[in-house]
XYZ file of C-alpha atoms in Angstrom:
720
model
C 140.555 177.631 68.238
C 138.465 174.724 66.988
C 135.176 176.647 68.088
C 136.207 179.689 65.941
C 137.129 177.494 63.005
C 133.697 175.753 63.054
C 132.121 179.129 63.468
C 133.981 180.499 60.513
C 132.921 177.590 58.321
C 129.249 177.892 59.528
C 129.363 181.441 58.622
C 130.512 180.601 55.144
C 127.819 177.970 54.687
C 124.984 180.327 56.023
C 126.250 183.256 53.771
C 126.253 180.883 50.731
C 122.802 179.628 51.409
C 121.624 183.211 51.836
C 123.192 184.256 48.510
C 121.651 181.259 46.763
C 118.159 182.084 48.232
C 118.416 185.689 47.238
C 119.472 184.917 43.750
C 116.910 182.119 43.376
C 114.171 184.682 44.258
C 115.580 187.082 41.783
C 115.816 184.373 39.041
C 112.385 182.891 39.583
C 110.199 186.040 39.216
C 107.638 184.597 41.552
C 105.563 187.820 41.529
C 106.071 188.909 37.939
C 102.699 189.489 36.154
C 102.901 189.236 32.299
C 100.352 191.583 30.574
C 99.474 191.062 27.000
C 101.350 193.232 24.552
C 101.207 192.899 20.721
C 102.954 195.210 18.199
C 100.258 194.737 15.611
C 98.230 191.757 13.972
C 99.984 188.384 14.654
C 99.400 185.095 13.099
C 100.881 181.547 13.694
C 103.405 180.523 11.031
C 102.187 177.329 9.375
C 104.437 174.409 9.237
C 105.969 175.049 12.741
C 104.751 172.999 15.663
C 107.995 171.926 17.274
C 109.395 175.285 17.969
C 111.811 177.629 16.225
C 114.646 177.929 18.692
C 116.859 180.267 16.633
C 116.375 182.082 13.184
C 118.457 184.088 10.949
C 117.377 186.141 7.932
C 119.085 187.106 4.625
C 118.715 190.517 3.128
C 116.207 189.234 0.642
C 113.733 188.182 3.409
C 114.530 184.430 3.273
C 115.035 182.989 6.757
C 116.318 179.737 8.088
C 115.397 178.294 11.543
C 116.258 175.360 13.815
C 113.365 173.383 14.981
C 112.642 170.321 17.245
C 115.187 171.123 20.076
C 113.027 169.601 22.826
C 111.098 167.000 20.829
C 110.031 164.148 22.965
C 110.747 160.739 21.377
C 107.116 159.564 21.734
C 105.836 162.567 19.691
C 107.270 161.105 16.403
C 108.575 164.579 15.480
C 111.865 165.102 14.096
C 114.375 167.828 14.545
C 114.953 169.868 11.446
C 116.237 173.104 9.732
C 113.382 174.932 7.968
C 113.121 178.003 5.829
C 110.642 180.893 5.761
C 110.035 183.724 3.358
C 109.133 187.057 4.913
C 107.786 188.203 1.611
C 105.254 185.371 1.601
C 104.213 185.029 5.235
C 101.117 183.215 4.404
C 103.089 180.212 2.995
C 104.226 177.630 5.564
C 107.820 177.059 6.642
C 109.420 174.340 4.733
C 112.000 171.535 5.587
C 115.242 171.938 4.052
C 116.857 168.997 2.525
C 120.242 168.071 4.090
C 122.581 166.739 1.348
C 125.569 164.708 2.388
C 124.854 164.863 6.215
C 124.716 161.366 7.603
C 124.836 162.174 11.408
C 122.080 162.751 14.058
C 120.625 166.274 13.936
C 119.432 168.155 17.026
C 119.986 171.970 15.956
C 120.270 174.654 18.486
C 121.683 178.099 17.727
C 122.700 179.041 14.172
C 124.458 181.974 12.258
C 124.704 182.851 8.508
C 127.834 183.927 6.787
C 127.831 185.170 3.169
C 130.830 185.510 0.921
C 131.440 185.619 -2.762
C 127.776 185.162 -3.492
C 127.367 182.057 -1.335
C 125.596 181.626 2.015
C 126.925 179.347 4.575
C 124.859 178.193 7.610
C 126.719 177.335 10.800
C 124.595 175.299 13.275
C 125.117 174.164 16.793
C 124.362 170.463 16.992
C 123.745 168.090 19.884
C 124.148 164.636 18.435
C 123.484 162.954 21.838
C 120.579 165.241 22.896
C 120.160 168.680 24.375
C 121.051 167.836 28.085
C 122.465 164.410 27.689
C 125.991 165.263 28.432
C 127.407 162.005 27.003
C 128.291 163.077 23.499
C 130.392 165.810 21.969
C 128.552 168.985 20.776
C 129.520 170.131 17.361
C 129.181 172.925 14.753
C 127.844 171.924 11.470
C 128.668 173.970 8.356
C 126.258 173.752 5.292
C 126.185 175.718 1.931
C 122.668 176.996 1.519
C 121.297 176.609 -2.051
C 118.308 178.772 -1.643
C 116.881 178.139 -5.108
C 116.789 174.313 -4.433
C 115.762 174.415 -0.678
C 118.784 172.379 -0.015
C 121.681 172.506 2.495
C 124.870 171.017 1.281
C 127.056 169.574 4.079
C 130.476 170.939 4.172
C 132.185 169.951 7.444
C 131.812 169.497 11.177
C 133.780 171.260 13.909
C 134.688 169.675 17.210
C 136.919 170.860 19.949
C 137.631 169.866 23.534
C 136.512 173.488 24.648
C 133.074 172.642 23.127
C 131.499 171.590 26.393
C 127.793 172.201 26.024
C 127.188 174.695 23.292
C 124.223 176.961 23.025
C 124.604 179.758 20.316
C 127.298 181.065 17.892
C 128.034 183.996 15.745
C 130.282 183.696 12.655
C 132.803 186.505 12.086
C 134.740 184.977 9.253
C 135.261 181.954 7.146
C 135.241 179.023 9.615
C 135.793 181.562 12.527
C 133.091 182.066 15.134
C 132.388 182.770 18.754
C 130.311 180.110 20.678
C 128.816 179.995 24.035
C 128.947 177.105 26.562
C 125.910 177.282 28.824
C 127.254 174.228 30.607
C 130.851 173.369 31.318
C 130.445 169.987 33.088
C 130.328 166.841 30.970
C 128.544 164.259 33.071
C 124.721 164.417 33.463
C 125.166 164.417 37.321
C 127.641 167.257 37.306
C 125.311 169.249 35.021
C 122.350 168.939 37.399
C 124.841 170.162 40.101
C 125.959 173.027 37.784
C 122.223 173.930 37.202
C 121.642 174.052 41.055
C 124.738 176.178 41.366
C 123.515 178.672 38.949
C 124.498 181.528 41.188
C 128.145 180.651 40.282
C 129.780 182.084 37.169
C 130.904 178.830 35.544
C 130.119 179.140 31.967
C 132.254 180.706 29.109
C 132.682 181.888 25.452
C 135.041 180.133 23.085
C 136.533 181.619 19.924
C 137.155 179.005 17.165
C 139.722 180.049 14.544
C 139.086 177.304 11.985
C 141.405 174.809 13.645
C 141.086 175.061 17.501
C 139.035 176.690 20.143
C 140.243 179.107 22.840
C 138.291 180.364 25.891
C 138.063 184.140 25.594
C 135.422 184.899 28.099
C 135.093 182.958 31.452
C 133.241 183.329 34.627
C 129.892 183.946 32.940
C 126.432 183.313 34.446
C 124.643 181.025 31.975
C 126.285 182.115 28.660
C 123.445 181.978 26.213
C 122.700 184.184 23.195
C 125.573 185.799 21.381
C 125.879 188.154 18.323
C 127.921 190.784 16.766
C 127.365 194.280 15.502
C 126.903 194.853 11.720
C 130.408 196.123 11.460
C 131.821 193.229 13.548
C 133.407 195.690 15.972
C 131.386 194.665 19.009
C 130.302 191.296 20.418
C 127.158 190.952 22.520
C 126.529 188.355 25.123
C 123.533 187.369 27.067
C 124.167 185.847 30.522
C 120.731 184.405 31.236
C 121.324 183.383 34.759
C 122.150 187.060 35.589
C 119.542 188.530 33.256
C 122.429 190.703 31.946
C 123.425 191.826 28.373
C 127.079 192.730 27.937
C 128.972 194.291 25.007
C 132.636 193.900 24.114
C 134.908 195.629 21.845
C 136.753 193.171 19.541
C 140.314 194.523 19.669
C 141.416 191.200 18.322
C 139.806 187.698 18.055
C 141.252 186.716 21.441
C 140.967 190.163 23.112
C 137.709 191.359 24.082
C 137.282 194.568 26.087
C 134.060 195.050 28.117
C 132.138 198.262 27.044
C 128.667 198.126 28.633
C 126.208 195.954 30.412
C 122.552 196.223 30.967
C 120.113 194.295 33.249
C 117.044 193.365 31.102
C 114.994 192.185 34.062
C 114.111 188.972 32.164
C 115.739 185.579 31.160
C 116.524 186.483 27.582
C 117.677 183.966 25.101
C 118.959 184.422 21.619
C 120.075 187.838 20.293
C 119.424 189.207 16.800
C 121.021 192.369 15.471
C 119.112 194.731 13.133
C 121.506 195.205 10.118
C 120.252 198.703 9.591
C 119.925 200.362 13.057
C 122.156 197.941 14.981
C 119.507 197.421 17.684
C 119.275 194.099 19.496
C 116.167 192.142 19.407
C 115.824 189.260 21.882
C 113.215 186.661 22.912
C 112.871 186.254 26.581
C 111.342 184.177 29.348
C 109.807 186.766 31.839
C 108.954 184.256 34.558
C 111.905 182.258 35.545
C 110.434 179.420 37.566
C 107.939 178.599 34.769
C 110.623 178.253 32.156
C 112.881 176.149 34.486
C 109.816 174.082 35.415
C 109.141 173.399 31.704
C 112.679 172.503 30.867
C 113.556 170.420 33.919
C 110.320 168.924 35.045
C 107.334 169.193 32.626
C 108.164 169.844 29.006
C 104.361 170.057 28.110
C 103.898 173.156 30.458
C 103.607 176.495 29.023
C 105.825 179.484 29.892
C 105.306 183.240 29.272
C 106.901 184.943 26.214
C 108.476 188.267 25.806
C 110.341 190.316 23.090
C 112.628 193.023 24.061
C 114.371 195.665 21.773
C 117.543 197.293 23.026
C 118.958 200.485 21.391
C 122.779 200.185 20.762
C 125.372 202.724 19.551
C 129.155 202.049 19.533
C 128.641 199.326 21.956
C 126.684 201.395 24.433
C 123.230 200.400 25.406
C 120.434 202.911 25.366
C 116.683 202.500 26.010
C 114.860 199.179 25.960
C 111.206 198.515 24.754
C 108.985 195.514 25.226
C 107.746 194.768 21.819
C 105.661 191.623 22.648
C 104.500 189.869 25.683
C 102.093 186.876 26.437
C 101.393 184.875 29.466
C 101.986 181.667 27.589
C 98.413 180.954 26.645
C 99.045 182.109 23.034
C 102.799 181.712 22.608
C 104.853 179.615 24.955
C 108.484 180.062 25.799
C 109.891 182.574 23.295
C 113.520 182.313 22.473
C 114.249 184.546 19.395
C 112.806 187.559 17.783
C 113.909 188.641 14.157
C 112.635 191.878 12.529
C 112.451 192.232 8.800
C 111.163 195.573 7.321
C 107.685 196.002 8.891
C 107.405 192.507 10.190
C 108.587 190.361 13.212
C 109.157 186.720 13.521
C 109.046 185.237 17.090
C 110.389 181.723 17.695
C 109.853 179.474 20.662
C 111.600 176.652 22.430
C 109.166 173.868 21.457
C 105.813 175.586 20.648
C 104.789 177.500 17.579
C 106.133 180.723 15.802
C 104.353 183.987 15.252
C 104.625 186.479 12.369
C 103.482 190.020 13.547
C 103.172 193.263 11.795
C 105.064 196.111 13.396
C 102.209 198.724 13.109
C 102.325 200.232 16.484
C 106.057 200.153 17.385
C 107.729 203.063 18.940
C 111.329 203.897 18.205
C 113.979 202.943 20.810
C 115.323 206.067 22.624
C 119.045 206.452 22.229
C 119.781 207.395 25.797
C 123.223 208.143 27.364
C 124.269 206.158 30.364
C 124.651 208.151 33.532
C 126.134 207.139 36.866
C 123.375 205.976 39.177
C 124.833 207.490 42.368
C 127.877 208.978 43.953
C 130.311 206.880 45.997
C 128.653 208.078 49.183
C 125.353 207.258 47.887
C 126.453 203.786 47.070
C 127.948 203.215 50.481
C 124.667 204.391 52.015
C 122.716 202.019 49.591
C 124.918 199.068 50.661
C 124.411 199.913 54.366
C 120.655 200.039 53.813
C 120.764 196.657 51.915
C 122.684 195.088 54.933
C 120.202 196.420 57.264
C 117.341 195.122 55.257
C 118.834 191.708 55.005
C 119.317 191.541 58.707
C 115.844 192.575 59.233
C 114.503 189.916 56.808
C 116.660 187.411 58.477
C 115.243 188.188 61.889
C 111.684 188.121 60.435
C 112.171 184.791 58.795
C 113.849 183.353 61.964
C 110.891 184.528 63.939
C 108.417 182.999 61.435
C 110.268 179.702 61.373
C 110.439 179.288 65.171
C 106.681 180.373 65.445
C 105.927 177.862 62.674
C 107.909 174.848 63.786
C 106.541 174.772 67.337
C 109.833 173.035 68.456
C 109.307 173.355 72.265
C 105.502 172.896 72.238
C 104.009 170.197 74.246
C 100.560 168.564 73.250
C 98.527 167.036 76.074
C 95.823 164.360 75.539
C 92.182 165.525 75.929
C 89.027 163.729 74.888
C 85.382 165.165 74.946
C 84.059 161.842 76.051
C 84.557 158.034 74.965
C 86.435 157.877 71.602
C 87.194 155.014 69.345
C 88.403 154.332 65.733
C 85.734 153.861 63.086
C 86.037 150.374 61.419
C 86.469 149.995 57.676
C 89.108 152.810 57.298
C 91.965 150.403 58.112
C 92.475 147.843 55.370
C 94.436 144.653 56.432
C 96.357 144.241 53.258
C 96.955 147.904 52.592
C 97.232 149.640 56.009
C 95.741 152.901 57.120
C 93.886 154.824 54.299
C 92.997 158.051 56.165
C 89.807 160.130 56.305
C 91.111 163.600 55.083
C 87.830 165.460 54.894
C 84.502 164.778 56.405
C 81.032 166.273 55.737
C 77.734 165.154 57.270
C 74.126 165.318 56.170
C 71.287 166.223 58.422
C 70.132 162.538 58.637
C 73.576 161.706 60.179
C 75.198 160.187 57.099
C 78.758 161.319 56.980
C 80.657 161.334 53.681
C 84.550 161.435 53.676
C 87.483 161.192 51.479
C 89.999 158.326 51.985
C 93.278 157.251 50.456
C 94.612 160.748 49.850
C 98.181 161.027 48.452
C 98.508 164.692 48.244
C 102.215 165.025 47.274
C 101.993 161.805 45.211
C 104.538 160.338 47.514
C 105.853 156.858 46.643
C 105.779 155.900 50.257
C 101.894 156.065 49.983
C 101.507 153.600 47.037
C 99.628 151.251 49.275
C 96.746 153.672 49.710
C 93.460 153.309 47.627
C 91.578 156.559 46.770
C 87.817 156.065 47.888
C 84.850 158.104 48.773
C 83.277 156.521 51.984
C 80.239 156.989 54.174
C 79.645 156.284 57.957
C 76.309 156.543 59.753
C 76.582 158.531 62.959
C 73.301 156.907 64.161
C 74.844 153.547 63.891
C 78.329 154.083 65.120
C 79.138 150.334 65.657
C 78.743 149.691 61.935
C 81.866 150.039 59.768
C 82.310 152.751 57.276
C 81.635 151.607 53.744
C 83.151 152.617 50.377
C 80.726 154.404 47.984
C 80.672 153.028 44.334
C 81.469 155.703 41.800
C 79.454 155.260 38.522
C 80.481 156.990 35.345
C 83.959 157.592 36.479
C 86.515 155.028 35.669
C 89.933 156.478 36.728
C 91.537 155.872 39.992
C 90.743 158.729 42.420
C 93.032 160.658 44.760
C 90.349 162.554 46.749
C 91.175 165.696 49.012
C 88.558 168.315 50.170
C 85.025 167.591 49.778
C 81.706 169.568 49.951
C 78.023 168.403 49.853
C 75.197 170.243 47.981
C 71.477 169.333 48.348
C 68.851 170.443 46.011
C 65.350 169.057 45.297
C 66.025 166.073 47.645
C 69.190 165.093 45.732
C 72.687 165.199 47.270
C 75.703 166.149 45.150
C 79.152 165.419 46.327
C 81.880 167.619 45.052
C 85.535 166.633 45.868
C 88.926 167.651 44.628
C 90.770 165.053 42.713
C 94.544 164.986 42.322
C 95.379 162.982 39.091
C 98.041 160.407 40.024
C 99.065 159.881 36.317
C 99.917 163.494 35.660
C 102.657 165.101 37.761
C 101.540 168.500 36.723
C 97.936 168.122 36.064
C 95.835 171.170 35.496
C 93.533 170.334 38.486
C 92.976 173.873 39.355
C 90.961 176.458 37.278
C 93.935 178.859 38.079
C 96.532 176.036 37.586
C 98.043 176.043 41.097
C 97.212 173.354 43.636
C 93.673 172.773 45.038
C 93.134 171.907 48.642
C 89.526 172.324 49.734
C 86.281 173.700 48.495
C 82.864 174.819 49.496
C 79.893 174.781 47.242
C 77.792 177.883 47.050
C 75.252 177.007 44.366
C 74.964 174.077 41.909
C 78.334 173.805 40.164
C 79.457 177.091 41.707
C 82.105 176.999 44.504
C 85.114 178.398 46.110
C 88.351 176.496 46.221
C 91.762 177.156 47.935
C 95.063 176.872 46.190
C 97.582 176.251 48.859
C 100.690 175.671 46.682
C 101.854 177.629 43.665
C 104.980 175.642 42.742
C 104.541 172.252 41.171
C 107.621 170.214 41.827
C 107.886 168.366 45.286
C 111.150 169.894 46.130
C 110.199 173.332 45.268
C 107.067 172.892 47.274
C 109.251 172.032 50.311
C 110.916 175.337 49.720
C 107.628 177.010 49.416
C 106.351 175.336 52.463
C 109.145 176.980 54.584
C 109.077 180.208 52.678
C 106.046 181.728 54.524
C 105.306 183.875 51.471
C 101.727 184.956 50.993
C 101.284 183.468 47.580
C 98.110 181.167 48.165
C 94.645 182.293 47.023
C 90.950 181.461 46.820
C 89.263 180.856 43.442
C 85.542 181.197 42.705
C 84.275 179.036 39.901
C 80.975 180.231 38.560
C 80.009 177.121 36.597
C 81.992 177.999 33.464
C 85.378 179.462 34.548
C 87.231 180.451 37.769
C 88.745 183.626 38.902
C 90.789 184.693 41.891
C 88.679 186.391 44.560
C 91.264 186.347 47.467
C 95.080 186.523 47.245
C 98.146 186.967 49.367
C 97.137 184.054 51.550
C 99.684 181.955 53.415
C 98.934 178.250 52.632
C 95.266 178.640 51.921
C 93.819 175.393 53.282
C 90.369 174.620 54.537
C 87.292 176.713 53.434
C 83.883 176.824 54.438
C 80.708 179.080 54.431
C 78.336 180.446 57.166
C 74.796 178.958 57.101
C 73.340 182.128 55.663
C 76.090 182.214 52.997
C 77.133 185.750 53.932
C 80.554 184.836 54.988
C 83.430 182.634 53.831
C 85.999 181.256 56.200
C 89.620 180.413 55.077
C 92.236 178.545 57.066
C 95.722 179.952 56.310
C 97.841 177.102 57.565
C 101.112 178.940 56.865
C 100.077 181.728 59.154
C 98.169 179.754 61.696
C 95.096 182.042 61.276
C 91.439 181.799 60.067
C 90.491 184.727 57.814
C 86.800 185.743 57.229
C 85.597 187.332 54.115
C 82.125 188.971 53.278
C 80.646 187.397 50.291
C 79.003 189.537 47.430
C 76.335 188.454 45.170
C 78.589 187.996 42.222
C 81.020 185.776 44.341
C 83.510 188.480 45.272
C 85.080 188.399 48.625
C 86.027 191.271 50.998
C 88.204 190.660 54.097
C 86.434 191.129 57.409
C 88.907 189.884 59.979
C 91.888 187.508 60.617
C 92.460 185.685 63.826
C 95.802 183.938 64.944
C 94.853 180.341 66.123
C 98.324 179.275 67.226
C 98.167 176.077 65.348
C 98.253 175.066 61.767
C 94.624 175.083 60.953
C 93.409 172.633 58.390
C 89.768 171.838 57.285
C 86.838 173.941 58.582
C 83.305 172.588 59.245
C 80.334 174.837 60.087
C 77.590 173.854 62.532
C 74.447 174.512 60.551
C 72.368 175.350 63.633
C 74.756 177.616 65.666
C 77.094 178.714 62.855
C 80.113 177.784 65.039
C 83.328 176.551 63.284
C 84.803 173.205 63.983
C 88.504 173.331 63.077
C 90.886 170.367 62.981
C 94.605 171.439 63.197
C 98.162 170.468 63.555
C 99.613 171.864 66.768
C 103.286 171.164 66.081
C 104.459 172.463 62.771
C 107.660 170.458 62.133
C 106.013 167.144 63.019
C 103.222 167.537 60.504
C 105.809 168.444 57.932
C 107.684 165.430 58.601
C 104.520 163.272 58.491
C 103.675 164.697 55.073
C 107.308 164.127 53.798
C 107.788 160.809 55.420
C 104.313 159.375 55.957
C 105.236 156.020 56.923
C 106.568 155.719 60.517
C 106.147 159.528 61.307
C 103.713 160.750 64.068
C 102.054 163.993 64.320
C 99.807 165.433 67.090
C 96.084 166.323 66.676
C 94.048 169.244 67.982
C 90.295 170.061 67.439
C 88.789 173.455 68.146
C 85.432 174.808 68.397
C 85.245 178.490 67.244
C 82.440 180.750 67.955
C 81.708 183.336 65.382
C 79.501 186.507 65.309
C 79.023 188.532 62.124
C 82.213 187.033 60.712
C 84.438 187.754 63.732
C 85.753 185.053 65.912
C 84.683 185.713 69.570
C 85.723 182.516 71.573
C 87.798 179.464 70.962
C 87.439 176.167 72.850
C 89.685 173.219 72.622
C 87.599 169.991 72.244
C 90.163 167.236 71.448
C 94.016 166.940 71.525
C 96.346 163.992 71.219
C 100.169 163.797 70.956
C 99.871 161.369 68.066
C 99.696 157.997 69.888
C 95.959 157.604 69.231
C 95.284 159.909 66.271
C 97.911 161.117 63.954
C 97.571 164.465 62.215
C 93.828 165.513 62.627
C 92.673 167.147 59.319
C 88.992 167.669 59.813
C 86.273 167.568 62.421
C 82.516 167.591 62.201
C 79.967 167.740 64.944
C 76.239 166.688 65.060
C 73.828 165.872 67.948
C 76.578 165.421 70.650
C 78.778 163.337 68.363
C 82.104 164.304 66.807
C 84.086 162.683 63.858
C 87.649 163.560 63.503
C 89.399 162.676 60.185
C 93.001 162.354 59.275
C 94.996 162.475 56.041
C 96.579 159.144 56.368
C 95.457 157.544 59.664
C 92.158 156.543 61.002
C 88.536 158.209 61.432
C 87.934 158.827 65.104
C 84.342 158.751 66.563
C 83.736 160.607 69.786
C 80.799 161.254 72.121
C 80.983 164.836 73.045
C 79.914 164.982 76.651
C 81.352 168.445 77.178
C 80.087 170.118 73.882
């Protein structure tokens, strides 16, 4: 009985992890490509540099917005409420004076309510900060004196049900619906709630002027909320589900579901056109980029998108993409408000755009039809289960193949081998020799002190470029002095280029002071490079995700999302994609072929090179080991490949560099016209003498073997 109970709970855990993984893929939009789309001429609104998270507009075109929701304290900026006049778009947005308000302001969602010739502004406020969780969120009420650019503070609403407010819609005097996008109070529990985004934990609260009541629970990230012009229907955006839902308001506390629509994007605030009743929403079309921006790097950009949804009697019709940008022009759109022939697009913490709606097509008012019969749905579910099983088998096979759990590495040396002096620093420990290149005169250049993942456990390493003379192997390696470069270096892959007797050393540098530095021309994660001409080179991006934890997931995802970038001296462009952990890269002596090590697939892929730098695939060869850097013998054209023969051990070495041991393996690969013809094992070690071989170079019967965090090995190759 105990066995079956354990099996039952293991099944629950595996199912839960599978659900989380599937939802994470759906949420992250890893493969979503954002194409530029504008409805007409667009200009930045002056006076907005800290975002315009939410905005509402009066019938006369005067709008109010909340700004500074994610203002970093060191920026000196202040959260504020601003006004903007649609009839005078060339004029900047202006700060509104808050009269009678003495508290801390961090405005989020807002809503307008007009009665008896007066306009009241209701604003969600986070006195203790957006994600602090230590203070009580509140709703502020102001009287808007539009002629004086002043907001007269009226009162503040607080309630135990106001857990972590996001947006609100006012439906009467001091009566409103408000969304809780978190329900946990403490910062730690909120982090857990964010991780468990697959669970419906959030809700909607109705406040009647005195007390709040939860009217909708079990929501996936309750975010934007609004009501139809006649106040008969309520609209809610569940951002974690990418789902827009409508409810009929039978009574303030009785909301009846009417319709729902998957928008395929992480949409934020909702604005309702007072004439047509259509919904306009600002969205985040690439989930992992907006989450990375909010949780890890606020300075990063995220794509923007505006979607318009047709609505009639609570039923959703067609939807239209009105605006889209990859984040280079407008970052992280949160709200879109139309007014006559113009559109205002606000952002989380960037700028705001004012666009002319010159090329906008009307939204089709489509009826909703059943997608399939009951039988079709059963077949669809059966197909889905079968597909999941197939994917599970594929992933399990890839995982077993990658980890090399039962693999044994035997020691083999091509001749006498010894560690090169100078790489080990007595007060700092082993510094490594990640990538090695050698000149025709026998002078080897190598990168030392790599901290690829910026791991705190490697704080003792010191980034250096070093040299070693193969003709004098008894002499220690020496550090090269870098002139004109004052920062600390974190060197990775290197490449040498000689012209007119001068030798140029190109190396990849990972900035240590910027967690998300734009070190790549394609803003991913560089690993290695090979120079084709002066200041023109190919480089590999082996990671796409930026955070260390996410990279761990990426490491074991086996997804083909790495690439090769060609930099022509001015800008870079991707010339090879769908690679699995693109790692080492090099070029044939005649520069006709480019070789790429795909560590995640344990293969070497060959590309034919064109005159403009483009690459066309020639062949791929499975090597049975995690291939790392590639060096090319200039005389024979053979490849010298260092690799990691046991996958899980090199992963542990990268994750826990101090105390971990990983085996080494060096291969000589014969190539003919870009096709691998023969492979010879030159060196192998179980990790006792050489930990984690990363590069190997051969010249005149001598071999140098580099490692990311260990020693530099010198061998006389008697069998080569």
